[in-house]
Amino acid sequence: MNLSRPDLEADGWAFALELYARPGVADACLKLQNEASVDVMMLLMVAFAAVRHRILLTSAELRELDEACRPWREQIVWPLRAIRSELKIGPLPAPNNETEQFRSKVKAVELAAEQLQNQLLAERLPLRPPERNAVGPEELRSVLCNVASLFLERRGGKPVADPLSSINEIVDAATRDAR
């Protein structure tokens, strides 16, 4: 594979933004994030490796990626997200027009933190020759379920809702052009 790490980072970020913007994907990602504690940035990077580079990451590789970005996610991304979410309802003086502008700034910083996480993931993404001609929906579904399982294990395996419907939505959107 003749792709530099900066190219991989840029391509991974572009892929994540493009996929996230497709109908139904944002809602599916947020459901996985909110109900199963799935790291959406990691999920999108794993989908990128599969769809664009035809590499299905192993469980061990998924755990390595998770361990690489876990401190950043837990110490930076999640606290920013919590602040942004809290500003929707309070404390005083929130919510009002001024705090909504502030919330928008926090949202931009949260997105920048996710972009830095994308960089971290791209730096650690295993680079190897493609494993197959194309990754089909079933293979993509399997690797994304492995990502969700990694996070569900931390929750004691008790999702609030079944993550498979959300994963199916993402798989359908990611493989739509390949069909």
PDB file of C-alpha atoms in Angstrom:
ATOM      1  CA  MET A   1       0.000   0.000   0.000  1.00  0.00           C
ATOM      2  CA  ASN A   2       1.553   3.314  -1.094  1.00  0.00           C
ATOM      3  CA  LEU A   3      -0.448   5.601   1.162  1.00  0.00           C
ATOM      4  CA  SER A   4       1.328   7.951   3.553  1.00  0.00           C
ATOM      5  CA  ARG A   5       0.023   8.420   7.090  1.00  0.00           C
ATOM      6  CA  PRO A   6      -1.043  12.050   6.403  1.00  0.00           C
ATOM      7  CA  ASP A   7      -2.934  10.864   3.301  1.00  0.00           C
ATOM      8  CA  LEU A   8      -4.516   8.068   5.315  1.00  0.00           C
ATOM      9  CA  GLU A   9      -5.559  10.583   7.971  1.00  0.00           C
ATOM     10  CA  ALA A  10      -7.053  12.997   5.414  1.00  0.00           C
ATOM     11  CA  ASP A  11      -8.811  10.212   3.507  1.00  0.00           C
ATOM     12  CA  GLY A  12     -10.139   8.684   6.726  1.00  0.00           C
ATOM     13  CA  TRP A  13     -11.515  12.020   7.906  1.00  0.00           C
ATOM     14  CA  ALA A  14     -13.118  12.740   4.517  1.00  0.00           C
ATOM     15  CA  PHE A  15     -14.652   9.249   4.498  1.00  0.00           C
ATOM     16  CA  ALA A  16     -16.010   9.726   8.034  1.00  0.00           C
ATOM     17  CA  LEU A  17     -17.590  13.086   7.200  1.00  0.00           C
ATOM     18  CA  GLU A  18     -19.068  11.820   3.935  1.00  0.00           C
ATOM     19  CA  LEU A  19     -20.484   8.627   5.451  1.00  0.00           C
ATOM     20  CA  TYR A  20     -21.818  10.450   8.524  1.00  0.00           C
ATOM     21  CA  ALA A  21     -23.677  12.882   6.240  1.00  0.00           C
ATOM     22  CA  ARG A  22     -25.557  10.105   4.416  1.00  0.00           C
ATOM     23  CA  PRO A  23     -29.234   9.688   5.303  1.00  0.00           C
ATOM     24  CA  GLY A  24     -29.748   7.711   8.504  1.00  0.00           C
ATOM     25  CA  VAL A  25     -26.063   7.339   9.389  1.00  0.00           C
ATOM     26  CA  ALA A  26     -25.796  10.198  11.901  1.00  0.00           C
ATOM     27  CA  ASP A  27     -28.828   8.905  13.796  1.00  0.00           C
ATOM     28  CA  ALA A  28     -27.456   5.348  13.733  1.00  0.00           C
ATOM     29  CA  CYS A  29     -24.048   6.515  14.969  1.00  0.00           C
ATOM     30  CA  LEU A  30     -25.543   8.626  17.739  1.00  0.00           C
ATOM     31  CA  LYS A  31     -27.752   5.733  18.836  1.00  0.00           C
ATOM     32  CA  LEU A  32     -24.681   3.460  19.056  1.00  0.00           C
ATOM     33  CA  GLN A  33     -22.795   6.178  20.917  1.00  0.00           C
ATOM     34  CA  ASN A  34     -25.561   7.042  23.356  1.00  0.00           C
ATOM     35  CA  GLU A  35     -27.061   3.609  23.953  1.00  0.00           C
ATOM     36  CA  ALA A  36     -24.070   1.268  23.635  1.00  0.00           C
ATOM     37  CA  SER A  37     -21.138   3.625  24.395  1.00  0.00           C
ATOM     38  CA  VAL A  38     -19.589   2.917  20.987  1.00  0.00           C
ATOM     39  CA  ASP A  39     -16.768   5.226  19.899  1.00  0.00           C
ATOM     40  CA  VAL A  40     -18.165   6.512  16.598  1.00  0.00           C
ATOM     41  CA  MET A  41     -14.822   7.864  15.379  1.00  0.00           C
ATOM     42  CA  MET A  42     -13.250   4.443  15.819  1.00  0.00           C
ATOM     43  CA  LEU A  43     -16.243   2.752  14.169  1.00  0.00           C
ATOM     44  CA  LEU A  44     -15.937   5.049  11.147  1.00  0.00           C
ATOM     45  CA  MET A  45     -12.173   4.465  10.874  1.00  0.00           C
ATOM     46  CA  VAL A  46     -12.725   0.697  10.942  1.00  0.00           C
ATOM     47  CA  ALA A  47     -15.369   1.088   8.215  1.00  0.00           C
ATOM     48  CA  PHE A  48     -12.880   3.202   6.229  1.00  0.00           C
ATOM     49  CA  ALA A  49     -10.202   0.498   6.479  1.00  0.00           C
ATOM     50  CA  ALA A  50     -12.701  -2.108   5.281  1.00  0.00           C
ATOM     51  CA  VAL A  51     -14.478  -0.183   2.529  1.00  0.00           C
ATOM     52  CA  ARG A  52     -11.634   1.876   1.076  1.00  0.00           C
ATOM     53  CA  HIS A  53      -8.631  -0.336   1.800  1.00  0.00           C
ATOM     54  CA  ARG A  54     -10.277  -3.774   1.936  1.00  0.00           C
ATOM     55  CA  ILE A  55      -8.734  -4.536   5.323  1.00  0.00           C
ATOM     56  CA  LEU A  56     -10.835  -6.224   7.991  1.00  0.00           C
ATOM     57  CA  LEU A  57      -9.261  -5.536  11.351  1.00  0.00           C
ATOM     58  CA  THR A  58      -8.895  -8.426  13.768  1.00  0.00           C
ATOM     59  CA  SER A  59     -10.194  -8.350  17.321  1.00  0.00           C
ATOM     60  CA  ALA A  60      -6.625  -7.841  18.559  1.00  0.00           C
ATOM     61  CA  GLU A  61      -6.143  -4.891  16.172  1.00  0.00           C
ATOM     62  CA  LEU A  62      -9.443  -3.370  17.300  1.00  0.00           C
ATOM     63  CA  ARG A  63      -8.334  -3.614  20.916  1.00  0.00           C
ATOM     64  CA  GLU A  64      -4.991  -1.975  20.041  1.00  0.00           C
ATOM     65  CA  LEU A  65      -6.778   0.916  18.297  1.00  0.00           C
ATOM     66  CA  ASP A  66      -9.118   1.275  21.246  1.00  0.00           C
ATOM     67  CA  GLU A  67      -6.257   1.341  23.750  1.00  0.00           C
ATOM     68  CA  ALA A  68      -4.397   3.912  21.639  1.00  0.00           C
ATOM     69  CA  CYS A  69      -7.303   6.368  21.579  1.00  0.00           C
ATOM     70  CA  ARG A  70      -9.065   5.502  24.836  1.00  0.00           C
ATOM     71  CA  PRO A  71      -7.290   8.116  27.020  1.00  0.00           C
ATOM     72  CA  TRP A  72      -8.000  10.882  24.469  1.00  0.00           C
ATOM     73  CA  ARG A  73     -11.615   9.799  24.094  1.00  0.00           C
ATOM     74  CA  GLU A  74     -12.266   9.505  27.835  1.00  0.00           C
ATOM     75  CA  GLN A  75     -10.290  12.542  29.022  1.00  0.00           C
ATOM     76  CA  ILE A  76     -10.969  14.999  26.183  1.00  0.00           C
ATOM     77  CA  VAL A  77     -13.760  14.015  23.762  1.00  0.00           C
ATOM     78  CA  TRP A  78     -16.296  12.725  26.291  1.00  0.00           C
ATOM     79  CA  PRO A  79     -15.947  15.681  28.682  1.00  0.00           C
ATOM     80  CA  LEU A  80     -16.379  18.125  25.782  1.00  0.00           C
ATOM     81  CA  ARG A  81     -19.461  16.197  24.647  1.00  0.00           C
ATOM     82  CA  ALA A  82     -20.859  16.232  28.186  1.00  0.00           C
ATOM     83  CA  ILE A  83     -20.412  20.006  28.431  1.00  0.00           C
ATOM     84  CA  ARG A  84     -22.057  20.555  25.053  1.00  0.00           C
ATOM     85  CA  SER A  85     -24.974  18.278  25.963  1.00  0.00           C
ATOM     86  CA  GLU A  86     -25.454  19.891  29.363  1.00  0.00           C
ATOM     87  CA  LEU A  87     -25.705  23.334  27.771  1.00  0.00           C
ATOM     88  CA  LYS A  88     -28.922  22.233  26.041  1.00  0.00           C
ATOM     89  CA  ILE A  89     -30.741  22.154  29.384  1.00  0.00           C
ATOM     90  CA  GLY A  90     -28.759  24.142  31.934  1.00  0.00           C
ATOM     91  CA  PRO A  91     -27.376  25.144  34.360  1.00  0.00           C
ATOM     92  CA  LEU A  92     -28.389  28.782  34.428  1.00  0.00           C
ATOM     93  CA  PRO A  93     -27.964  30.896  32.415  1.00  0.00           C
ATOM     94  CA  ALA A  94     -28.404  28.062  29.871  1.00  0.00           C
ATOM     95  CA  PRO A  95     -30.303  27.537  27.767  1.00  0.00           C
ATOM     96  CA  ASN A  96     -30.564  30.905  26.046  1.00  0.00           C
ATOM     97  CA  ASN A  97     -29.258  32.581  22.891  1.00  0.00           C
ATOM     98  CA  GLU A  98     -25.877  33.451  24.378  1.00  0.00           C
ATOM     99  CA  THR A  99     -25.295  29.981  25.787  1.00  0.00           C
ATOM    100  CA  GLU A 100     -26.384  28.474  22.450  1.00  0.00           C
ATOM    101  CA  GLN A 101     -23.592  30.419  20.759  1.00  0.00           C
ATOM    102  CA  PHE A 102     -21.196  29.135  23.405  1.00  0.00           C
ATOM    103  CA  ARG A 103     -22.537  25.584  22.896  1.00  0.00           C
ATOM    104  CA  SER A 104     -21.808  25.924  19.164  1.00  0.00           C
ATOM    105  CA  LYS A 105     -18.213  26.849  19.980  1.00  0.00           C
ATOM    106  CA  VAL A 106     -17.892  23.836  22.280  1.00  0.00           C
ATOM    107  CA  LYS A 107     -19.338  21.670  19.492  1.00  0.00           C
ATOM    108  CA  ALA A 108     -16.646  22.969  17.109  1.00  0.00           C
ATOM    109  CA  VAL A 109     -13.950  22.159  19.676  1.00  0.00           C
ATOM    110  CA  GLU A 110     -15.460  18.694  20.174  1.00  0.00           C
ATOM    111  CA  LEU A 111     -15.323  18.115  16.402  1.00  0.00           C
ATOM    112  CA  ALA A 112     -11.679  19.268  16.360  1.00  0.00           C
ATOM    113  CA  ALA A 113     -10.955  16.789  19.177  1.00  0.00           C
ATOM    114  CA  GLU A 114     -12.574  14.035  17.110  1.00  0.00           C
ATOM    115  CA  GLN A 115     -10.420  15.030  14.145  1.00  0.00           C
ATOM    116  CA  LEU A 116      -7.341  14.676  16.360  1.00  0.00           C
ATOM    117  CA  GLN A 117      -8.626  11.262  17.390  1.00  0.00           C
ATOM    118  CA  ASN A 118      -8.959  10.410  13.688  1.00  0.00           C
ATOM    119  CA  GLN A 119      -5.296  11.357  13.317  1.00  0.00           C
ATOM    120  CA  LEU A 120      -4.360   9.106  16.220  1.00  0.00           C
ATOM    121  CA  LEU A 121      -6.336   6.224  14.725  1.00  0.00           C
ATOM    122  CA  ALA A 122      -4.823   6.761  11.261  1.00  0.00           C
ATOM    123  CA  GLU A 123      -1.321   6.699  12.757  1.00  0.00           C
ATOM    124  CA  ARG A 124      -2.037   3.304  14.293  1.00  0.00           C
ATOM    125  CA  LEU A 125      -4.150   1.747  11.566  1.00  0.00           C
ATOM    126  CA  PRO A 126      -2.438  -1.446  10.407  1.00  0.00           C
ATOM    127  CA  LEU A 127      -1.182  -0.944   6.871  1.00  0.00           C
ATOM    128  CA  ARG A 128      -1.006  -4.090   4.810  1.00  0.00           C
ATOM    129  CA  PRO A 129      -1.964  -5.150   1.306  1.00  0.00           C
ATOM    130  CA  PRO A 130      -5.711  -5.497   0.729  1.00  0.00           C
ATOM    131  CA  GLU A 131      -7.038  -8.846   1.873  1.00  0.00           C
ATOM    132  CA  ARG A 132      -9.686  -9.212  -0.824  1.00  0.00           C
ATOM    133  CA  ASN A 133     -11.066  -7.613  -3.979  1.00  0.00           C
ATOM    134  CA  ALA A 134     -13.899  -5.995  -2.080  1.00  0.00           C
ATOM    135  CA  VAL A 135     -15.437  -6.107   1.383  1.00  0.00           C
ATOM    136  CA  GLY A 136     -19.060  -7.099   1.191  1.00  0.00           C
ATOM    137  CA  PRO A 137     -21.871  -6.007   3.483  1.00  0.00           C
ATOM    138  CA  GLU A 138     -21.716  -9.179   5.610  1.00  0.00           C
ATOM    139  CA  GLU A 139     -17.984  -8.796   6.240  1.00  0.00           C
ATOM    140  CA  LEU A 140     -18.359  -5.106   7.073  1.00  0.00           C
ATOM    141  CA  ARG A 141     -21.292  -5.882   9.362  1.00  0.00           C
ATOM    142  CA  SER A 142     -19.185  -8.487  11.154  1.00  0.00           C
ATOM    143  CA  VAL A 143     -16.234  -6.172  11.813  1.00  0.00           C
ATOM    144  CA  LEU A 144     -18.509  -3.312  12.934  1.00  0.00           C
ATOM    145  CA  CYS A 145     -20.309  -5.714  15.283  1.00  0.00           C
ATOM    146  CA  ASN A 146     -16.875  -6.575  16.695  1.00  0.00           C
ATOM    147  CA  VAL A 147     -16.299  -2.876  17.364  1.00  0.00           C
ATOM    148  CA  ALA A 148     -19.675  -2.577  19.105  1.00  0.00           C
ATOM    149  CA  SER A 149     -18.957  -5.726  21.130  1.00  0.00           C
ATOM    150  CA  LEU A 150     -15.702  -4.227  22.353  1.00  0.00           C
ATOM    151  CA  PHE A 151     -17.609  -1.336  23.903  1.00  0.00           C
ATOM    152  CA  LEU A 152     -20.525  -3.449  25.087  1.00  0.00           C
ATOM    153  CA  GLU A 153     -18.082  -5.599  27.073  1.00  0.00           C
ATOM    154  CA  ARG A 154     -17.216  -2.509  29.113  1.00  0.00           C
ATOM    155  CA  ARG A 155     -20.892  -1.913  29.819  1.00  0.00           C
ATOM    156  CA  GLY A 156     -21.245  -5.475  31.053  1.00  0.00           C
ATOM    157  CA  GLY A 157     -22.812  -6.549  27.763  1.00  0.00           C
ATOM    158  CA  LYS A 158     -26.047  -4.705  28.491  1.00  0.00           C
ATOM    159  CA  PRO A 159     -26.946  -2.349  25.652  1.00  0.00           C
ATOM    160  CA  VAL A 160     -29.940  -0.110  26.126  1.00  0.00           C
ATOM    161  CA  ALA A 161     -31.066  -1.115  22.650  1.00  0.00           C
ATOM    162  CA  ASP A 162     -30.017  -3.642  20.013  1.00  0.00           C
ATOM    163  CA  PRO A 163     -27.043  -2.139  18.154  1.00  0.00           C
ATOM    164  CA  LEU A 164     -27.511  -4.334  15.062  1.00  0.00           C
ATOM    165  CA  SER A 165     -30.180  -2.123  13.446  1.00  0.00           C
ATOM    166  CA  SER A 166     -27.848   0.889  13.713  1.00  0.00           C
ATOM    167  CA  ILE A 167     -24.912  -1.106  12.351  1.00  0.00           C
ATOM    168  CA  ASN A 168     -27.089  -2.274   9.440  1.00  0.00           C
ATOM    169  CA  GLU A 169     -27.914   1.355   8.623  1.00  0.00           C
ATOM    170  CA  ILE A 170     -24.202   2.224   8.516  1.00  0.00           C
ATOM    171  CA  VAL A 171     -23.325  -0.885   6.465  1.00  0.00           C
ATOM    172  CA  ASP A 172     -26.057  -0.113   3.945  1.00  0.00           C
ATOM    173  CA  ALA A 173     -24.849   3.471   3.539  1.00  0.00           C
ATOM    174  CA  ALA A 174     -21.149   2.507   3.355  1.00  0.00           C
ATOM    175  CA  THR A 175     -21.674  -0.219   0.751  1.00  0.00           C
ATOM    176  CA  ARG A 176     -24.416   1.481  -1.285  1.00  0.00           C
ATOM    177  CA  ASP A 177     -22.025   2.709  -4.001  1.00  0.00           C
ATOM    178  CA  ALA A 178     -20.200  -0.608  -4.187  1.00  0.00           C
ATOM    179  CA  ARG A 179     -23.255  -2.566  -5.252  1.00  0.00           C
TER     180      ARG A 179
END
